[in-house]
């Protein structure tokens, strides 16, 4: 590999000198805490670990995330509280008292309630507290799910209400050392935003998945990628999400009421169109004219608004959304084939803008959905066809 390629590699970027000054004490060795500890340790920043769970603490230590904090260890310059939001404020206040020279931040996904409690109880020490929230995570929780790349390219919200400028800079440095992009917001602004883009989607995904509990196996065998996409995050930890949603109950409840209003309007539109198959009304000539007024309009309205909302989601690297062409390729469910597909696409000189894989129950092949720039779609289809791939033309 050439020197130029090495300088652009993720590993060399991670090896750049860290701006974060250590030691850094991380309280809470779950997914976020351990992932952050792995990033900092790899960058040469001394990391101390603390957790009420000896098992979680030992696992994070054994993964190379840092050393368990012991009596007599150097005082931390920065404390990161990575506990659930229902106890975050209490732990932050304890850290401010125990480490009077340290900047303290938390990574809880609720900011207004935590910040208000810290400012009310910590007094002047609250100026060393900066709330923060990395917009990163996964369905699995705990130290065993930790990933040093978890924060790479993700937004990291900083809520510095009333904090000293030096404290805010320390937390911004932490976010950038983790590979994230710092974004300053107010506490209420943050909580309203995450309610819409994170908390409500989690609940809706869980509601949809809950409808599958009593579904017969024959119906589940028909499940396609759409159901998997909608219910993926329904596998998340109920205990953690209970604390998150309760902590942000106001904004979430407001959004759920709006969603309920949309559902009520949709039901009111389509319910009159419900007709039993085989009935005289169902089989009567000219049935199209007999469809209940408003049914098609209600469906079209919600679908069209959904199209508009989906199109507003930022595209690659957080930029403006772009439309890509999708090249569909059948990939045998055998070792090596997916890697070969990526190699062939690279040799064709085409960049993969996005990728998804669809599987059907009982099938020995998956459908690879390769998103590319529109101008590259037809040449790539021809190239892959020439290399022996079965291209499915949409």
mmCIF file of N, CA and C in Angstrom, residues 134-205:
data_model
loop_
_atom_site.group_PDB
_atom_site.id
_atom_site.type_symbol
_atom_site.label_atom_id
_atom_site.label_comp_id
_atom_site.label_asym_id
_atom_site.label_seq_id
_atom_site.Cartn_x
_atom_site.Cartn_y
_atom_site.Cartn_z
ATOM 1 N N UNK A 134 -23.999 11.848 21.997
ATOM 2 C CA UNK A 134 -23.611 11.316 20.691
ATOM 3 C C UNK A 134 -24.779 10.576 20.057
ATOM 4 N N UNK A 135 -25.115 10.946 18.827
ATOM 5 C CA UNK A 135 -26.237 10.310 18.125
ATOM 6 C C UNK A 135 -25.743 9.017 17.485
ATOM 7 N N UNK A 136 -25.462 8.059 18.344
ATOM 8 C CA UNK A 136 -24.921 6.778 17.890
ATOM 9 C C UNK A 136 -25.453 5.687 18.802
ATOM 10 N N UNK A 137 -25.568 4.502 18.274
ATOM 11 C CA UNK A 137 -26.050 3.383 19.062
ATOM 12 C C UNK A 137 -26.310 2.187 18.169
ATOM 13 N N UNK A 138 -26.816 1.152 18.770
ATOM 14 C CA UNK A 138 -27.177 -0.057 18.030
ATOM 15 C C UNK A 138 -28.208 -0.815 18.853
ATOM 16 N N UNK A 139 -28.784 -1.864 18.262
ATOM 17 C CA UNK A 139 -29.846 -2.585 18.959
ATOM 18 C C UNK A 139 -29.324 -3.288 20.211
ATOM 19 N N UNK A 140 -28.107 -3.825 20.144
ATOM 20 C CA UNK A 140 -27.541 -4.542 21.292
ATOM 21 C C UNK A 140 -26.925 -3.551 22.263
ATOM 22 N N UNK A 141 -26.943 -3.897 23.541
ATOM 23 C CA UNK A 141 -26.395 -3.021 24.558
ATOM 24 C C UNK A 141 -25.292 -3.744 25.323
ATOM 25 N N UNK A 142 -24.629 -3.022 26.220
ATOM 26 C CA UNK A 142 -23.596 -3.612 27.052
ATOM 27 C C UNK A 142 -22.213 -3.500 26.448
ATOM 28 N N UNK A 143 -21.204 -3.732 27.298
ATOM 29 C CA UNK A 143 -19.811 -3.620 26.862
ATOM 30 C C UNK A 143 -19.493 -4.569 25.720
ATOM 31 N N UNK A 144 -20.132 -5.740 25.704
ATOM 32 C CA UNK A 144 -19.856 -6.721 24.658
ATOM 33 C C UNK A 144 -20.222 -6.247 23.271
ATOM 34 N N UNK A 145 -21.108 -5.242 23.181
ATOM 35 C CA UNK A 145 -21.517 -4.698 21.878
ATOM 36 C C UNK A 145 -20.700 -3.479 21.482
ATOM 37 N N UNK A 146 -19.716 -3.096 22.313
ATOM 38 C CA UNK A 146 -18.958 -1.870 22.075
ATOM 39 C C UNK A 146 -18.173 -1.934 20.767
ATOM 40 N N UNK A 147 -17.996 -0.765 20.154
ATOM 41 C CA UNK A 147 -17.309 -0.661 18.874
ATOM 42 C C UNK A 147 -16.567 0.674 18.842
ATOM 43 N N UNK A 148 -15.276 0.634 18.606
ATOM 44 C CA UNK A 148 -14.488 1.864 18.594
ATOM 45 C C UNK A 148 -14.862 2.791 17.438
ATOM 46 N N UNK A 149 -15.578 2.292 16.448
ATOM 47 C CA UNK A 149 -16.025 3.121 15.326
ATOM 48 C C UNK A 149 -17.467 3.601 15.495
ATOM 49 N N UNK A 150 -18.033 3.401 16.677
ATOM 50 C CA UNK A 150 -19.452 3.690 16.877
ATOM 51 C C UNK A 150 -19.799 5.146 16.591
ATOM 52 N N UNK A 151 -18.886 6.064 16.905
ATOM 53 C CA UNK A 151 -19.186 7.492 16.797
ATOM 54 C C UNK A 151 -18.703 8.115 15.489
ATOM 55 N N UNK A 152 -18.002 7.350 14.695
ATOM 56 C CA UNK A 152 -17.375 7.908 13.489
ATOM 57 C C UNK A 152 -18.419 8.506 12.546
ATOM 58 N N UNK A 153 -18.247 9.788 12.245
ATOM 59 C CA UNK A 153 -19.132 10.463 11.310
ATOM 60 C C UNK A 153 -20.504 10.803 11.845
ATOM 61 N N UNK A 154 -20.745 10.555 13.140
ATOM 62 C CA UNK A 154 -22.066 10.809 13.707
ATOM 63 C C UNK A 154 -22.137 12.182 14.366
ATOM 64 N N UNK A 155 -23.304 12.815 14.412
ATOM 65 C CA UNK A 155 -23.429 14.077 15.165
ATOM 66 C C UNK A 155 -23.256 13.819 16.663
ATOM 67 N N UNK A 156 -22.659 14.776 17.343
ATOM 68 C CA UNK A 156 -22.498 14.710 18.803
ATOM 69 C C UNK A 156 -23.002 16.050 19.340
ATOM 70 N N UNK A 157 -24.189 16.031 19.936
ATOM 71 C CA UNK A 157 -24.819 17.257 20.409
ATOM 72 C C UNK A 157 -24.151 17.721 21.702
ATOM 73 N N UNK A 158 -23.873 19.031 21.786
ATOM 74 C CA UNK A 158 -23.293 19.631 22.981
ATOM 75 C C UNK A 158 -24.268 20.675 23.512
ATOM 76 N N UNK A 159 -24.653 20.509 24.773
ATOM 77 C CA UNK A 159 -25.558 21.439 25.448
ATOM 78 C C UNK A 159 -24.760 22.102 26.561
ATOM 79 N N UNK A 160 -24.310 23.320 26.315
ATOM 80 C CA UNK A 160 -23.388 23.992 27.234
ATOM 81 C C UNK A 160 -24.059 25.125 27.990
ATOM 82 N N UNK A 161 -25.329 24.982 28.321
ATOM 83 C CA UNK A 161 -26.064 26.036 29.027
ATOM 84 C C UNK A 161 -25.399 26.365 30.361
ATOM 85 N N UNK A 162 -24.838 27.567 30.483
ATOM 86 C CA UNK A 162 -24.226 27.999 31.741
ATOM 87 C C UNK A 162 -22.847 27.442 32.020
ATOM 88 N N UNK A 163 -22.258 26.736 31.078
ATOM 89 C CA UNK A 163 -20.953 26.116 31.311
ATOM 90 C C UNK A 163 -19.816 27.077 30.986
ATOM 91 N N UNK A 164 -18.676 26.861 31.633
ATOM 92 C CA UNK A 164 -17.476 27.633 31.321
ATOM 93 C C UNK A 164 -17.031 27.333 29.895
ATOM 94 N N UNK A 165 -16.523 28.328 29.166
ATOM 95 C CA UNK A 165 -16.045 28.084 27.801
ATOM 96 C C UNK A 165 -15.006 26.975 27.723
ATOM 97 N N UNK A 166 -14.096 26.913 28.704
ATOM 98 C CA UNK A 166 -13.066 25.873 28.677
ATOM 99 C C UNK A 166 -13.674 24.489 28.806
ATOM 100 N N UNK A 167 -14.765 24.376 29.584
ATOM 101 C CA UNK A 167 -15.425 23.088 29.743
ATOM 102 C C UNK A 167 -16.073 22.648 28.431
ATOM 103 N N UNK A 168 -16.705 23.610 27.736
ATOM 104 C CA UNK A 168 -17.314 23.282 26.449
ATOM 105 C C UNK A 168 -16.250 22.836 25.441
ATOM 106 N N UNK A 169 -15.114 23.509 25.439
ATOM 107 C CA UNK A 169 -14.036 23.143 24.510
ATOM 108 C C UNK A 169 -13.556 21.725 24.797
ATOM 109 N N UNK A 170 -13.457 21.364 26.069
ATOM 110 C CA UNK A 170 -12.993 20.019 26.424
ATOM 111 C C UNK A 170 -13.942 18.951 25.874
ATOM 112 N N UNK A 171 -15.239 19.221 25.932
ATOM 113 C CA UNK A 171 -16.208 18.237 25.437
ATOM 114 C C UNK A 171 -16.231 18.221 23.913
ATOM 115 N N UNK A 172 -16.051 19.369 23.274
ATOM 116 C CA UNK A 172 -15.950 19.406 21.813
ATOM 117 C C UNK A 172 -14.736 18.599 21.352
ATOM 118 N N UNK A 173 -13.617 18.742 22.059
ATOM 119 C CA UNK A 173 -12.428 17.958 21.714
ATOM 120 C C UNK A 173 -12.693 16.468 21.850
ATOM 121 N N UNK A 174 -13.420 16.097 22.903
ATOM 122 C CA UNK A 174 -13.755 14.688 23.113
ATOM 123 C C UNK A 174 -14.556 14.150 21.929
ATOM 124 N N UNK A 175 -15.565 14.903 21.505
ATOM 125 C CA UNK A 175 -16.399 14.471 20.381
ATOM 126 C C UNK A 175 -15.568 14.294 19.115
ATOM 127 N N UNK A 176 -14.686 15.253 18.835
ATOM 128 C CA UNK A 176 -13.887 15.180 17.614
ATOM 129 C C UNK A 176 -12.859 14.046 17.694
ATOM 130 N N UNK A 177 -12.292 13.803 18.874
ATOM 131 C CA UNK A 177 -11.358 12.683 19.023
ATOM 132 C C UNK A 177 -12.052 11.342 18.794
ATOM 133 N N UNK A 178 -13.363 11.300 19.068
ATOM 134 C CA UNK A 178 -14.126 10.072 18.833
ATOM 135 C C UNK A 178 -14.533 9.926 17.370
ATOM 136 N N UNK A 179 -14.221 10.944 16.543
ATOM 137 C CA UNK A 179 -14.570 10.888 15.128
ATOM 138 C C UNK A 179 -15.931 11.456 14.820
ATOM 139 N N UNK A 180 -16.575 12.082 15.825
ATOM 140 C CA UNK A 180 -17.921 12.626 15.640
ATOM 141 C C UNK A 180 -17.868 14.091 15.223
ATOM 142 N N UNK A 181 -19.030 14.636 14.869
ATOM 143 C CA UNK A 181 -19.152 16.040 14.455
ATOM 144 C C UNK A 181 -19.930 16.802 15.520
ATOM 145 N N UNK A 182 -19.271 17.679 16.308
ATOM 146 C CA UNK A 182 -19.973 18.408 17.376
ATOM 147 C C UNK A 182 -21.037 19.347 16.812
ATOM 148 N N UNK A 183 -22.159 19.429 17.519
ATOM 149 C CA UNK A 183 -23.269 20.292 17.117
ATOM 150 C C UNK A 183 -23.863 20.901 18.375
ATOM 151 N N UNK A 184 -23.857 22.227 18.470
ATOM 152 C CA UNK A 184 -24.342 22.903 19.683
ATOM 153 C C UNK A 184 -25.845 23.152 19.589
ATOM 154 N N UNK A 185 -26.582 22.709 20.614
ATOM 155 C CA UNK A 185 -28.024 22.931 20.695
ATOM 156 C C UNK A 185 -28.393 23.287 22.128
ATOM 157 N N UNK A 186 -29.535 23.931 22.293
ATOM 158 C CA UNK A 186 -30.097 24.115 23.620
ATOM 159 C C UNK A 186 -30.752 22.827 24.088
ATOM 160 N N UNK A 187 -30.963 22.702 25.399
ATOM 161 C CA UNK A 187 -31.506 21.461 25.948
ATOM 162 C C UNK A 187 -32.896 21.148 25.405
ATOM 163 N N UNK A 188 -33.797 22.139 25.422
ATOM 164 C CA UNK A 188 -35.154 21.900 24.933
ATOM 165 C C UNK A 188 -35.162 21.604 23.442
ATOM 166 N N UNK A 189 -34.317 22.293 22.697
ATOM 167 C CA UNK A 189 -34.216 22.061 21.251
ATOM 168 C C UNK A 189 -33.746 20.635 20.978
ATOM 169 N N UNK A 190 -32.759 20.186 21.749
ATOM 170 C CA UNK A 190 -32.260 18.814 21.592
ATOM 171 C C UNK A 190 -33.355 17.801 21.885
ATOM 172 N N UNK A 191 -34.057 17.978 23.003
ATOM 173 C CA UNK A 191 -35.043 16.981 23.409
ATOM 174 C C UNK A 191 -36.201 16.891 22.420
ATOM 175 N N UNK A 192 -36.616 18.040 21.864
ATOM 176 C CA UNK A 192 -37.676 18.016 20.858
ATOM 177 C C UNK A 192 -37.210 17.304 19.590
ATOM 178 N N UNK A 193 -35.947 17.527 19.226
ATOM 179 C CA UNK A 193 -35.415 16.908 18.006
ATOM 180 C C UNK A 193 -35.296 15.391 18.156
ATOM 181 N N UNK A 194 -34.717 14.926 19.259
ATOM 182 C CA UNK A 194 -34.517 13.480 19.400
ATOM 183 C C UNK A 194 -35.836 12.759 19.622
ATOM 184 N N UNK A 195 -36.825 13.463 20.178
ATOM 185 C CA UNK A 195 -38.148 12.845 20.301
ATOM 186 C C UNK A 195 -38.678 12.458 18.925
ATOM 187 N N UNK A 196 -38.437 13.331 17.935
ATOM 188 C CA UNK A 196 -38.959 13.105 16.583
ATOM 189 C C UNK A 196 -38.119 12.117 15.786
ATOM 190 N N UNK A 197 -36.783 12.190 15.918
ATOM 191 C CA UNK A 197 -35.930 11.377 15.044
ATOM 192 C C UNK A 197 -35.444 10.097 15.702
ATOM 193 N N UNK A 198 -35.680 9.925 17.000
ATOM 194 C CA UNK A 198 -35.166 8.737 17.685
ATOM 195 C C UNK A 198 -36.205 8.077 18.585
ATOM 196 N N UNK A 199 -36.768 8.835 19.513
ATOM 197 C CA UNK A 199 -37.628 8.228 20.527
ATOM 198 C C UNK A 199 -38.963 7.748 19.957
ATOM 199 N N UNK A 200 -39.648 8.592 19.175
ATOM 200 C CA UNK A 200 -40.901 8.153 18.572
ATOM 201 C C UNK A 200 -40.689 6.993 17.594
ATOM 202 N N UNK A 201 -39.682 7.048 16.699
ATOM 203 C CA UNK A 201 -39.466 5.898 15.809
ATOM 204 C C UNK A 201 -39.240 4.584 16.561
ATOM 205 N N UNK A 202 -38.546 4.657 17.709
ATOM 206 C CA UNK A 202 -38.343 3.447 18.497
ATOM 207 C C UNK A 202 -39.674 2.861 18.960
ATOM 208 N N UNK A 203 -40.555 3.712 19.474
ATOM 209 C CA UNK A 203 -41.848 3.235 19.958
ATOM 210 C C UNK A 203 -42.714 2.708 18.817
ATOM 211 N N UNK A 204 -42.698 3.390 17.687
ATOM 212 C CA UNK A 204 -43.504 2.944 16.545
ATOM 213 C C UNK A 204 -42.992 1.591 16.039
ATOM 214 N N UNK A 205 -41.683 1.437 15.970
ATOM 215 C CA UNK A 205 -41.120 0.151 15.559
ATOM 216 C C UNK A 205 -41.558 -0.959 16.510
#
